[in-house]
Tab-separated table of C-alpha atoms in Angstrom:
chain	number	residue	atom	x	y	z
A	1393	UNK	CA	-69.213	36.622	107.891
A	1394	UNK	CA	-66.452	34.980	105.598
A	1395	UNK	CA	-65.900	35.590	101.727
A	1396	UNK	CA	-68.301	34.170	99.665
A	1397	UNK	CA	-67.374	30.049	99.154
A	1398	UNK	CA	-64.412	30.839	102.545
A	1399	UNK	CA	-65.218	30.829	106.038
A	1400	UNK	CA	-62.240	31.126	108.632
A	1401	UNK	CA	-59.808	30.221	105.821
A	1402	UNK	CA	-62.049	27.083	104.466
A	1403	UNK	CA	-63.029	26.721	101.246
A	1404	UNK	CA	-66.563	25.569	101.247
A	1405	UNK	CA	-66.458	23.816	97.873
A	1406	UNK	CA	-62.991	21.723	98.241
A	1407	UNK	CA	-62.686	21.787	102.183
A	1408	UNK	CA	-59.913	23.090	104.167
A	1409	UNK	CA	-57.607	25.021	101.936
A	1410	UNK	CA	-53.704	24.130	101.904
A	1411	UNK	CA	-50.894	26.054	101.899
A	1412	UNK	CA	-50.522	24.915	97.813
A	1413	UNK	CA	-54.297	26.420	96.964
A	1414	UNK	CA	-53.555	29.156	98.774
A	1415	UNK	CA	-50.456	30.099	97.101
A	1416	UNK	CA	-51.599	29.189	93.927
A	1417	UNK	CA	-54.475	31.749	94.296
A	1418	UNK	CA	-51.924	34.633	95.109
A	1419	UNK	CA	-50.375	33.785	91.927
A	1420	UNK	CA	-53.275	34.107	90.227
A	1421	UNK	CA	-53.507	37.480	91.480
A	1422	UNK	CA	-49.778	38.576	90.964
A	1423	UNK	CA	-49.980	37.554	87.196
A	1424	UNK	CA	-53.181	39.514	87.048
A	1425	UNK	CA	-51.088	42.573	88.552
A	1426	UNK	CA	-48.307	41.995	86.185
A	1427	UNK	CA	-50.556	41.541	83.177
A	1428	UNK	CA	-52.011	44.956	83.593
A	1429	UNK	CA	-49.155	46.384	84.424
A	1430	UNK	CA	-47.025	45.587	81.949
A	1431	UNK	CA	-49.912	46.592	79.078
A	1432	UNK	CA	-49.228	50.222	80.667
A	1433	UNK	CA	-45.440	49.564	81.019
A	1434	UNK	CA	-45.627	49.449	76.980
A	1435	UNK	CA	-48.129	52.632	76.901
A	1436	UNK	CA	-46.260	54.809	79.076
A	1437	UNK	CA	-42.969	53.634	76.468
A	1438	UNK	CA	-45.309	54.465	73.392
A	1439	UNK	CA	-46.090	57.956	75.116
A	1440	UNK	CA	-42.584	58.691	76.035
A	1441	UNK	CA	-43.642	59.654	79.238
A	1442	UNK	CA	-40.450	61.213	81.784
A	1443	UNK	CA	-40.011	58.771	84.957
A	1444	UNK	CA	-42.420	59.858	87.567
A	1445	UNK	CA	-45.327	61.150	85.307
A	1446	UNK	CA	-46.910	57.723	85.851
A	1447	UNK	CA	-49.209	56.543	88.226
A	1448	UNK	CA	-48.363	52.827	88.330
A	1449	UNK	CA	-46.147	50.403	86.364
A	1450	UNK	CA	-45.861	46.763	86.182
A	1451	UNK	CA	-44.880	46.842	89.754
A	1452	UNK	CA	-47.229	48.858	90.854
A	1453	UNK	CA	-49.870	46.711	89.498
A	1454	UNK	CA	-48.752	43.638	91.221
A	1455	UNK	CA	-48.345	45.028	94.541
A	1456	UNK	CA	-51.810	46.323	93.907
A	1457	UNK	CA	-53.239	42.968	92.908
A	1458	UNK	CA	-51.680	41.313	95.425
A	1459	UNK	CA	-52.577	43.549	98.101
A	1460	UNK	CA	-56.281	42.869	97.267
A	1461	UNK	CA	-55.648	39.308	97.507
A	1462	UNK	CA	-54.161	39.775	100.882
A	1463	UNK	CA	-57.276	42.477	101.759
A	1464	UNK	CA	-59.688	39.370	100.963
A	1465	UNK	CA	-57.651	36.778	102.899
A	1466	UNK	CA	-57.537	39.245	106.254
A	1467	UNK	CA	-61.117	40.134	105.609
A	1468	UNK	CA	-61.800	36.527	105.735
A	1469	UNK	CA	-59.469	35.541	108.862
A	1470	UNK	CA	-61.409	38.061	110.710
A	1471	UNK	CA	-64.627	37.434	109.606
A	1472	UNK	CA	-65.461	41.117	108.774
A	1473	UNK	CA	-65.959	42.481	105.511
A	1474	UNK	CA	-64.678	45.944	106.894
A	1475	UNK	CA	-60.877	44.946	106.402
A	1476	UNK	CA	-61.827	45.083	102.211
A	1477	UNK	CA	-64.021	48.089	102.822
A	1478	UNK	CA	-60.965	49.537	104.551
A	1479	UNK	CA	-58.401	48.354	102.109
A	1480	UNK	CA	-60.533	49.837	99.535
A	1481	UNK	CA	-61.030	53.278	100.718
A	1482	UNK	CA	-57.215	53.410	101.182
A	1483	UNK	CA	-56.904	52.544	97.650
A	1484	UNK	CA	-59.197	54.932	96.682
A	1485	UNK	CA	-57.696	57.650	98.433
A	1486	UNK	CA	-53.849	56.986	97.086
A	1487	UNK	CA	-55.654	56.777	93.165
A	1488	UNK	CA	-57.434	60.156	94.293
A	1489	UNK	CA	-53.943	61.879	95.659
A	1490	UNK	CA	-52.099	60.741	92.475
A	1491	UNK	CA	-54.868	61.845	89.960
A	1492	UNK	CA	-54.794	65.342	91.825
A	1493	UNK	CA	-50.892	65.319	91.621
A	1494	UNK	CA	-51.273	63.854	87.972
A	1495	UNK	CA	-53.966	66.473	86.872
A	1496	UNK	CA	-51.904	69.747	87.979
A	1497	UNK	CA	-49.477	68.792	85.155
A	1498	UNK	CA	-52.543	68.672	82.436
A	1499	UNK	CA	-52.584	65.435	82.553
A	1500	UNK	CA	-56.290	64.672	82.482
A	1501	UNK	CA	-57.782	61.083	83.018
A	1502	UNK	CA	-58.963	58.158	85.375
A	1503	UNK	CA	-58.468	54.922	83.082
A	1504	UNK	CA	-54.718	53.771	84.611
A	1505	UNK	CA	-56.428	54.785	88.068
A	1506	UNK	CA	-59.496	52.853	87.299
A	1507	UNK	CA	-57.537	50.058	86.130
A	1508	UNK	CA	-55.914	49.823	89.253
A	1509	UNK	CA	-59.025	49.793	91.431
A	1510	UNK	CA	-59.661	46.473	88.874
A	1511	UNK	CA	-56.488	44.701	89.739
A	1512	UNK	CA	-57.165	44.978	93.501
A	1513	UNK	CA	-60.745	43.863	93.380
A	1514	UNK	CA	-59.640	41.193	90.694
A	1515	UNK	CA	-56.880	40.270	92.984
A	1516	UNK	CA	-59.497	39.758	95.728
A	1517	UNK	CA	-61.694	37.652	93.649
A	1518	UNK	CA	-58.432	35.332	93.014
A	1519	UNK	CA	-58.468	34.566	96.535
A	1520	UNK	CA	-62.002	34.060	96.732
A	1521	UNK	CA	-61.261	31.262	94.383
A	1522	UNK	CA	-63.176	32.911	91.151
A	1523	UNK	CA	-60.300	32.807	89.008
A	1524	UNK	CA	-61.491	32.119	85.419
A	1525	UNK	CA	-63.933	35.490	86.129
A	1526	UNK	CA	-60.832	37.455	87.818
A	1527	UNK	CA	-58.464	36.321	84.973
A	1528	UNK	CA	-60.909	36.866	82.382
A	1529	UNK	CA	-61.390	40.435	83.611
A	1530	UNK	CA	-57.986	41.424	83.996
A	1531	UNK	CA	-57.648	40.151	79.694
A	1532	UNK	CA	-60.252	42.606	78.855
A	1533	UNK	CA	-59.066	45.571	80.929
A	1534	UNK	CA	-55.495	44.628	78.873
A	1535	UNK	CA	-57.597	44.568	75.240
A	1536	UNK	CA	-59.687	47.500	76.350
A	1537	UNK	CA	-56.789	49.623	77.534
A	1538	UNK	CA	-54.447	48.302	74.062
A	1539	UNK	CA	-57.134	49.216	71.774
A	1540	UNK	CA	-57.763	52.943	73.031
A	1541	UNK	CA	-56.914	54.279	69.752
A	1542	UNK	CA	-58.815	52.038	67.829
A	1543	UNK	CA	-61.896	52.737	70.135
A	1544	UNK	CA	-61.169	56.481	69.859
A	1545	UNK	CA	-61.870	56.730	66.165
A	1546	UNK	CA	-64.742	54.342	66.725
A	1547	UNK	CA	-66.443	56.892	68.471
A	1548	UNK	CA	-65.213	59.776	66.395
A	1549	UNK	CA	-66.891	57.808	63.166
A	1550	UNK	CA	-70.486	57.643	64.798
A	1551	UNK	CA	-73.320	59.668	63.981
A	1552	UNK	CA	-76.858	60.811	65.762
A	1553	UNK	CA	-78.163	58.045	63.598
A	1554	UNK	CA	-75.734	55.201	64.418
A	1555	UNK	CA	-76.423	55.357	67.926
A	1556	UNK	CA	-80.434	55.598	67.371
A	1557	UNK	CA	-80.222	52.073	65.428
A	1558	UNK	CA	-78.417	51.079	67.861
A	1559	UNK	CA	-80.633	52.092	70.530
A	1560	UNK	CA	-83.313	50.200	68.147
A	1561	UNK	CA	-81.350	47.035	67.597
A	1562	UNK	CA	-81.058	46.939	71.913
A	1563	UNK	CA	-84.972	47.088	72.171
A	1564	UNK	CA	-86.081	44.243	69.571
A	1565	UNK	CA	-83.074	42.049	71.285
A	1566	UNK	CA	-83.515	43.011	74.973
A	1567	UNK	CA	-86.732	44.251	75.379
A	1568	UNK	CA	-89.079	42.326	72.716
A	1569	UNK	CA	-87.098	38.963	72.160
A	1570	UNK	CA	-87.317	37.590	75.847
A	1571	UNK	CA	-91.179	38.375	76.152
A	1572	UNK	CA	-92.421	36.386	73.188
A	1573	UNK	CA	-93.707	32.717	73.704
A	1574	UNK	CA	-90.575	30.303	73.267
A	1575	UNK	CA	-93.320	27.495	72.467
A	1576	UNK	CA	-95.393	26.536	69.147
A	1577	UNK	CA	-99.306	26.959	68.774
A	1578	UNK	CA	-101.346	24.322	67.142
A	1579	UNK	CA	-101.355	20.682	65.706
A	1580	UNK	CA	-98.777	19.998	63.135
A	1581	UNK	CA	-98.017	21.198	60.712
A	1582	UNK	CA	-97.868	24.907	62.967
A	1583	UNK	CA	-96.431	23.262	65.571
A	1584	UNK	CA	-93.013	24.543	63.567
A	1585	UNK	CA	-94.260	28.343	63.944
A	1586	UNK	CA	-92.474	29.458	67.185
A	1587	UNK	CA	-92.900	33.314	67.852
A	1588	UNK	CA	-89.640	33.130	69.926
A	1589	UNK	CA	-87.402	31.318	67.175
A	1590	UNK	CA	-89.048	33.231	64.421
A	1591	UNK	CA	-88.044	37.129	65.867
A	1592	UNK	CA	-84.646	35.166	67.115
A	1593	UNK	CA	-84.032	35.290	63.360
A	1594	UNK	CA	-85.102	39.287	63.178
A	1595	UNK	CA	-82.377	39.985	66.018
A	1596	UNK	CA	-80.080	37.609	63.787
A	1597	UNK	CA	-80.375	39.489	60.686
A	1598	UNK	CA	-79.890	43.044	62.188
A	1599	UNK	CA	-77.565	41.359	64.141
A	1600	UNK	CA	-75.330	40.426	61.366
A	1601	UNK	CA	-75.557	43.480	59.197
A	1602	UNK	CA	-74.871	45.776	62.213
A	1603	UNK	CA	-71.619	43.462	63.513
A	1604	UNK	CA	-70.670	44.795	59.854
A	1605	UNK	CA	-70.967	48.013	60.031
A	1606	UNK	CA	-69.172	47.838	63.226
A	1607	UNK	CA	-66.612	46.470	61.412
A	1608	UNK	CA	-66.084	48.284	58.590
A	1609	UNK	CA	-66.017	51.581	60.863
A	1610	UNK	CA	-63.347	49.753	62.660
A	1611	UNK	CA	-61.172	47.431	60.657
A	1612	UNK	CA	-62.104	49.469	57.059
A	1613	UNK	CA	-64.516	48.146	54.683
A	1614	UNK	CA	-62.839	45.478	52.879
A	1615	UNK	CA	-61.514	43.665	55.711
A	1616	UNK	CA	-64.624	44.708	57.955
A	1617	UNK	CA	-67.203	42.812	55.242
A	1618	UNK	CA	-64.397	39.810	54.680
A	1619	UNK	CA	-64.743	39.125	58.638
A	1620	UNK	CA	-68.704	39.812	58.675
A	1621	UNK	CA	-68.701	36.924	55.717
A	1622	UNK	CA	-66.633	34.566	58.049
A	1623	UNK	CA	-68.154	34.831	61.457
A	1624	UNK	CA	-71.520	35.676	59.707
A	1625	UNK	CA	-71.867	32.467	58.047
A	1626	UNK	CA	-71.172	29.892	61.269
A	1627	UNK	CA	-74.762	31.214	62.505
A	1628	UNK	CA	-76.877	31.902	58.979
A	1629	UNK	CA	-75.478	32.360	55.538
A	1630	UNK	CA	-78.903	32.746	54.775
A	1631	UNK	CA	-78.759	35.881	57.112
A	1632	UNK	CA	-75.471	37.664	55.704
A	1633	UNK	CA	-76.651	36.552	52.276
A	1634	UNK	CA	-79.428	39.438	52.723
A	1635	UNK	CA	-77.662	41.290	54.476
A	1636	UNK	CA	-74.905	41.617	51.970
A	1637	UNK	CA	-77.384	42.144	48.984
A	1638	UNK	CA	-79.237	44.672	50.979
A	1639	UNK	CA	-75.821	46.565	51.319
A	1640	UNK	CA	-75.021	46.034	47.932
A	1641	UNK	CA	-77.740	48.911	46.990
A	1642	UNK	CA	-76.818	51.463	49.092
A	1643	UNK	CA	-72.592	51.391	48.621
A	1644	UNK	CA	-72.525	49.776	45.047
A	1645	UNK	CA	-69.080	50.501	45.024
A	1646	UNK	CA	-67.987	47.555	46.963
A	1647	UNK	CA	-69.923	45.273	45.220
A	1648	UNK	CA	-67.469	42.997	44.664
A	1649	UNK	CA	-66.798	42.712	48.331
A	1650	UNK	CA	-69.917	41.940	49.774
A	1651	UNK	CA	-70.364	39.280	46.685
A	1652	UNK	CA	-67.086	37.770	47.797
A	1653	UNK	CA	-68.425	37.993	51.589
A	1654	UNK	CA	-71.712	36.250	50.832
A	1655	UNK	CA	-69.945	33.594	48.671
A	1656	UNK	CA	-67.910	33.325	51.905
A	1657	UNK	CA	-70.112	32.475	53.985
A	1658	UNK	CA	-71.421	29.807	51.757
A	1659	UNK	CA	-68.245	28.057	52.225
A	1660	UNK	CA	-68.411	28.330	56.151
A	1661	UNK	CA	-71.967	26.005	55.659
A	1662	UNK	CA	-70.327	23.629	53.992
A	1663	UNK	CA	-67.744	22.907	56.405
A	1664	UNK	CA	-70.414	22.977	59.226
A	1665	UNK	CA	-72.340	20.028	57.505
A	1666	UNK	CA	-68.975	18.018	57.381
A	1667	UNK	CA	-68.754	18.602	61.335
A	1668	UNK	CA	-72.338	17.879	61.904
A	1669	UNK	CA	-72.034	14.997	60.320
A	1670	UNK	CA	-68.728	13.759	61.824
A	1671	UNK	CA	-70.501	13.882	65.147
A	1672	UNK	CA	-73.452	12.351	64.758
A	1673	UNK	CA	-72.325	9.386	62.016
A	1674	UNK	CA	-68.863	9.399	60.610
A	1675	UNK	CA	-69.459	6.413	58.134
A	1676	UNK	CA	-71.425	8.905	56.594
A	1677	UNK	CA	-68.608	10.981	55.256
A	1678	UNK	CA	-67.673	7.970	53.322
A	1679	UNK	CA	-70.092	9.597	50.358
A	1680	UNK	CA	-70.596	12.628	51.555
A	1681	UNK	CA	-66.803	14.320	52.038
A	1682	UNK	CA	-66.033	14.757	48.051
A	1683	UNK	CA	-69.242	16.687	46.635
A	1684	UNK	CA	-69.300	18.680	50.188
A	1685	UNK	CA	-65.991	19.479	50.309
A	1686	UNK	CA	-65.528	20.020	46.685
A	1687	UNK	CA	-68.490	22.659	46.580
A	1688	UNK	CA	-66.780	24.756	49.965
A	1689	UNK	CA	-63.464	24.526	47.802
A	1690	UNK	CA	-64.932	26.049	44.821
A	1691	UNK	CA	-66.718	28.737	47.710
A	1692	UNK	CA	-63.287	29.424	48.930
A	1693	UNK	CA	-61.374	29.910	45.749
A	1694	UNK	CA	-64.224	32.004	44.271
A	1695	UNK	CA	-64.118	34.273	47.366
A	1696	UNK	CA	-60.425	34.741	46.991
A	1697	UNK	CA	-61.019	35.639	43.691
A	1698	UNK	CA	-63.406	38.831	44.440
A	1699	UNK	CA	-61.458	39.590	47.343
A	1700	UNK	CA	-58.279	40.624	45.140
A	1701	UNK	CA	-60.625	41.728	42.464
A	1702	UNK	CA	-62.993	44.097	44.833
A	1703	UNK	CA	-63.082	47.465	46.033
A	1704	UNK	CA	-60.140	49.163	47.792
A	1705	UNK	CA	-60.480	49.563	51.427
A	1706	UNK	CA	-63.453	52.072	52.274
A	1707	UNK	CA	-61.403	54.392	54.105
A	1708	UNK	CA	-63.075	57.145	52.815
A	1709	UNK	CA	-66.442	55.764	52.318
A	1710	UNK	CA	-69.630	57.407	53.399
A	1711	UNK	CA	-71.287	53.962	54.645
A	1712	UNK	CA	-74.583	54.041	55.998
A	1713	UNK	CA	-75.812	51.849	59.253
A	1714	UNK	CA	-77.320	48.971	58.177
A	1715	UNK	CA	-79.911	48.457	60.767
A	1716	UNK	CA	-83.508	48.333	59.160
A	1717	UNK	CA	-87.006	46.475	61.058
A	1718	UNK	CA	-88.753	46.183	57.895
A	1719	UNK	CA	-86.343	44.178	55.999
A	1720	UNK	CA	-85.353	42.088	58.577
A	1721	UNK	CA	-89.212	41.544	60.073
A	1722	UNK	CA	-90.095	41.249	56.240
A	1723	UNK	CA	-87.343	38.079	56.568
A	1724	UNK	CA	-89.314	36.822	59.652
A	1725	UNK	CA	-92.302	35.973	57.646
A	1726	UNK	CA	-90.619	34.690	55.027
A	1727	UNK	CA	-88.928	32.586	57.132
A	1728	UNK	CA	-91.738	31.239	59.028
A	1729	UNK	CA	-93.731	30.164	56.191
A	1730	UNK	CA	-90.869	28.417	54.545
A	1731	UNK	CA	-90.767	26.494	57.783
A	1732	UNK	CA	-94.238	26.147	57.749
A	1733	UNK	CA	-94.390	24.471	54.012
A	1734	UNK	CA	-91.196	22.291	54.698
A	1735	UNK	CA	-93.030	20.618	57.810
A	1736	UNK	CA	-95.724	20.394	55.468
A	1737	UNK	CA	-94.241	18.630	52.918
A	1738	UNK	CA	-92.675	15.922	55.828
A	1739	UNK	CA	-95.601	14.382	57.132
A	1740	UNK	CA	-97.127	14.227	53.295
A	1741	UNK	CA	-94.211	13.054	51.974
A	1742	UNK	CA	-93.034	10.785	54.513
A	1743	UNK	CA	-89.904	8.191	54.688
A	1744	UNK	CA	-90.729	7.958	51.174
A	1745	UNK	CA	-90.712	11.040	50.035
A	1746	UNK	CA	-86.931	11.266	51.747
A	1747	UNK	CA	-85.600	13.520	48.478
A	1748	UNK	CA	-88.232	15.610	48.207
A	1749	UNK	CA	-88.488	16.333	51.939
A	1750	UNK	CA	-84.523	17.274	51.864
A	1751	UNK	CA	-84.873	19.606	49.117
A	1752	UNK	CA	-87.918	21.138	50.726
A	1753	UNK	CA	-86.124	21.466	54.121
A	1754	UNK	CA	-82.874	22.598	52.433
A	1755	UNK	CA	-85.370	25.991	51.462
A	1756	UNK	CA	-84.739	26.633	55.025
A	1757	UNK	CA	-82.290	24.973	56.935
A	1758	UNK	CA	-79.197	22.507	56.285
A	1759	UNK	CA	-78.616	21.508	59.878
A	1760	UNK	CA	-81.555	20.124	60.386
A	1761	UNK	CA	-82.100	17.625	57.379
A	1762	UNK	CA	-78.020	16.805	57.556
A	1763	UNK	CA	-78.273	15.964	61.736
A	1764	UNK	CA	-82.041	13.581	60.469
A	1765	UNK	CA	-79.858	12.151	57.957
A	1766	UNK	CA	-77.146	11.432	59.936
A	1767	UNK	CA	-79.614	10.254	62.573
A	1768	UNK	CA	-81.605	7.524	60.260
A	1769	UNK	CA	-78.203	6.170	58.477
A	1770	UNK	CA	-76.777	5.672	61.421
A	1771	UNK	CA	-79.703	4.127	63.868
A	1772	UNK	CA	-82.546	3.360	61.311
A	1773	UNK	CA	-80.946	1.375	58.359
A	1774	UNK	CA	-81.092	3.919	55.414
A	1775	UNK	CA	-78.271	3.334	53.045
A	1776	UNK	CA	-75.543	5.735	53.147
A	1777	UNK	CA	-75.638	6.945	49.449
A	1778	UNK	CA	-79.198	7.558	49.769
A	1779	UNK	CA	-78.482	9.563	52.796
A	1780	UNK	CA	-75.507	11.369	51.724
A	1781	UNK	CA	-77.665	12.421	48.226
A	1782	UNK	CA	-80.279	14.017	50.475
A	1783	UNK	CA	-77.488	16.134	52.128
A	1784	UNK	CA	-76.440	17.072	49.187
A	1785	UNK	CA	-79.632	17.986	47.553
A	1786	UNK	CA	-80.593	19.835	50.762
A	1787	UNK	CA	-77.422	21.768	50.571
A	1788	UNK	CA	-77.723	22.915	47.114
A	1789	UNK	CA	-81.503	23.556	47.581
A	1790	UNK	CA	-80.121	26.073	50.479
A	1791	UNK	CA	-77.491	27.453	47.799
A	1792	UNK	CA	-80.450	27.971	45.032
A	1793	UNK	CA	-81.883	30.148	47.603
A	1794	UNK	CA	-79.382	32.384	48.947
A	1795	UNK	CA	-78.771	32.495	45.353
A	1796	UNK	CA	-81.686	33.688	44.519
A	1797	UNK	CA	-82.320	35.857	47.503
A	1798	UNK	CA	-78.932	37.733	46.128
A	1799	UNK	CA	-79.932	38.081	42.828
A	1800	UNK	CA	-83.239	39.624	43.739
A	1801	UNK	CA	-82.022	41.998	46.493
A	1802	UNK	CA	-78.819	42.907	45.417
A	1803	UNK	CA	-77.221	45.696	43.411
A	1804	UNK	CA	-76.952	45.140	39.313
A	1805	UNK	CA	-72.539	44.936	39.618
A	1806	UNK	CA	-73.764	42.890	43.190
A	1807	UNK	CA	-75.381	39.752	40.685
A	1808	UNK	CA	-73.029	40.118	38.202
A	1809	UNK	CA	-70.148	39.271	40.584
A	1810	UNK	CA	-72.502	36.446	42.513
A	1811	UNK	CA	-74.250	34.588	39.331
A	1812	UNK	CA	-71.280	33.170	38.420
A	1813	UNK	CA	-70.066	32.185	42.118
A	1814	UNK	CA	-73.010	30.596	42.399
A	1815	UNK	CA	-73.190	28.439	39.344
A	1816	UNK	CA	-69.690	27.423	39.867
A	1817	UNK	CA	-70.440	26.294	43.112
A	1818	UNK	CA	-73.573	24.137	42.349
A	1819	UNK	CA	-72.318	22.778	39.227
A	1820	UNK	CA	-68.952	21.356	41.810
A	1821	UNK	CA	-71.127	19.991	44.461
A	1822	UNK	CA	-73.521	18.687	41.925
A	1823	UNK	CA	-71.135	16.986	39.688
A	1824	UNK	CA	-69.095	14.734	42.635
A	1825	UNK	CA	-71.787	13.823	43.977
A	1826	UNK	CA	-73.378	11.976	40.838
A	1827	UNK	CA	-69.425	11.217	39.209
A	1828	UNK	CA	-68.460	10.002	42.550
């Protein structure tokens, strides 16, 4: 039996394979080698290790990486998977003589021989033409392996209780989330109540607040919360917004930085509604590009602002995991009625209730009134300014209640920094749009 996708040296996808393919699948495997290598190359240099305390180097790596590339393409010339078995138990049994010879001299540890065994099963899966997966391998073997210290303290940061909420945040994703009904019940208006979409936002929000904490242990707590703003807010500014005003009562201390994270991740919204829009109808940026883009520059600028005005970095800081079910289920319902009254309000409302129904969706979501705007200016004859005020409307309608949602969740020095973010940013987006 040949290689999966090669049978007596034929590719099964692309035919017979030339002499080009299959050099350019050894090189595949020789830059995997090298890559490797040369990450512990640089550790070894860091370590000051004498010559010959070392299992492997950069060469070492590639004639590893290459040899399983040559253990696949033998294996698959004589149609019999016991040349790789073969190839390797003989690597296995020089990494098992060199970690005996390497553990005499105290030196105690399997992750350079481990990392070998990698390169020659990567370099096999070169020649069985899976490069993206063997290259993409060997990259996080080099991250994982570069990043030992930072992984170290990591672990030497975590309590009994970050690991149970961890633990807890795995069963509500993986255990819960894919067993619930990914389909509505009922005539509209509950055709919008989804059991699936609505817990999808539970995992979101402990999602968020525990990449976070993750953070902060890692990166420090400035930088960790400025990061958890960012990424946080291209999948739900609403989401961080709680998050951060959740936080904001337990280390009051850097109130300033999870204000300046929540504002943030404002300004990441705005810039998504500018790319939604771009694909779906450019023409409508014509109107819409000054109050949107004014009211993510004001975001930005006020975020900057708290950022060199917040807390020092939390090196020190006691901070507590974030992860909480009640909270985040307790966001769950809200969310699900708020998408219940929105769908409401459509079908009362109508085509001519167009403002009210943006400012009522807008309580919920952005995307989805700015990609229906975009839709009926572009296909069903609605005029562009009528279309781009709607956006508008809808956005600041989502601002008023992240707003809100941080003034009534967070800490006392958590509103005073975000009240004035906030009016800043409405009165900007507000203003162009009408003056413009």
């Amino acid at each position: 039996m040949g290689a999966p996708g090669i049978g007596g040296n034929v590719d099964r996808q692309t035919g017979p394979m030339d002499g080009l393919n299959l050099f350019y699948r050894f090189g595949v495997a020789l830059f995997i080698g090298v890559l490797i290598g040369l990450q512990r190359e640089h550790t070894y240099d860091l370590e000051e290790r004498p010559p010959g305390e070392s299992f492997a180097g950069v060469r070492t790596f590639a004639l590893i990486s290459l040899a399983g590339c040559t253990a696949a393409l033998l294996s698959d010339l004589l149609e019999s998977p016991l040349v790789f078995a073969a190839f390797l138990l003989l690597v296995g049994g020089l990494i098992a003589a060199s970690y005996v010879e390497t553990a005499a001299k105290g030196r105690i540890g399997l992750t350079t021989e481990i990392a070998a065994v990698i390169a020659a099963m990567a370099g096999a899966l070169a020649y069985w033409d899976q490069n993206g997966l063997a290259v993409a391998i060997a990259v996080i073997v080099v991250v994982l392996l570069s990043m030992k210290l930072e992984l170290h303290r990591f672990a030497e940061r975590l309590t009994r209780e970050d690991v149970l909420a961890t633990l807890k945040f795995a069963v509500i994703t993986a255990v819960i989330l894919p067993v619930l009904p990914n389909r509505s019940f009922g005539p509209p208006p509950f055709d919008v109540l989804n059991p699936y979409k609505i817990w999808l936002m539970v995992v979101l929000i402990s999602g968020i607040s525990f990449l976070g904490y993750v953070l902060i242990k890692v990166v420090g707590a400035h930088r960790g919360i400025a990061l958890t703003g960012l990424l946080g807010g291209l999948a739900s500014s609403t989401a961080v917004t709680l998050g951060m005003a959740a936080r904001s009562r337990l280390n009051p201390e850097l109130a300033r930085a999870y204000a300046m994270a929540t504002i943030l991740s404002w300004s990441v919204m705005f810039v998504r509604v500018l790319v939604e829009v771009a694909v779906v109808n450019p023409t409508l940026l014509g109107p819409l590009w000054a109050p949107v883009t004014g009211g993510g520059l004001v975001a930005v600028v006020v975020a900057v602002y708290l950022y060199y005005r917040g807390s020092p970095d939390g090196g020190e800081l006691s901070v507590t995991n974030p992860f909480e079910l009640r909270p985040a289920i307790g966001f769950g319902v809200v969310y699900g009625l708020i998408l219940l009254i929105t769908r409401t309000a459509q079908i009362h409302f109508g085509d001519a209730g167009i403002y009210v129904s943006s400012l009522l969706s807008g309580l919920a979501d952005v995307d989805a009134i700015t990609l229906t705007m975009a839709e009926l200016t572009a296909n069903e004859g609605l005029a562009l300014g009528v279309g781009a005020l709607a956006v508008v409307l809808a956005v600041v309608s989502n601002t008023l209640v992240k707003g809100g949602m941080a003034l009534a969740g967070g800490s006392r020095p958590y509103r005073r920094a975000i009240l004035p973010g906030s009016v800043l940013v409405l009165v900007a987006t507000l203003a162009l749009a009408f003056l413009l």
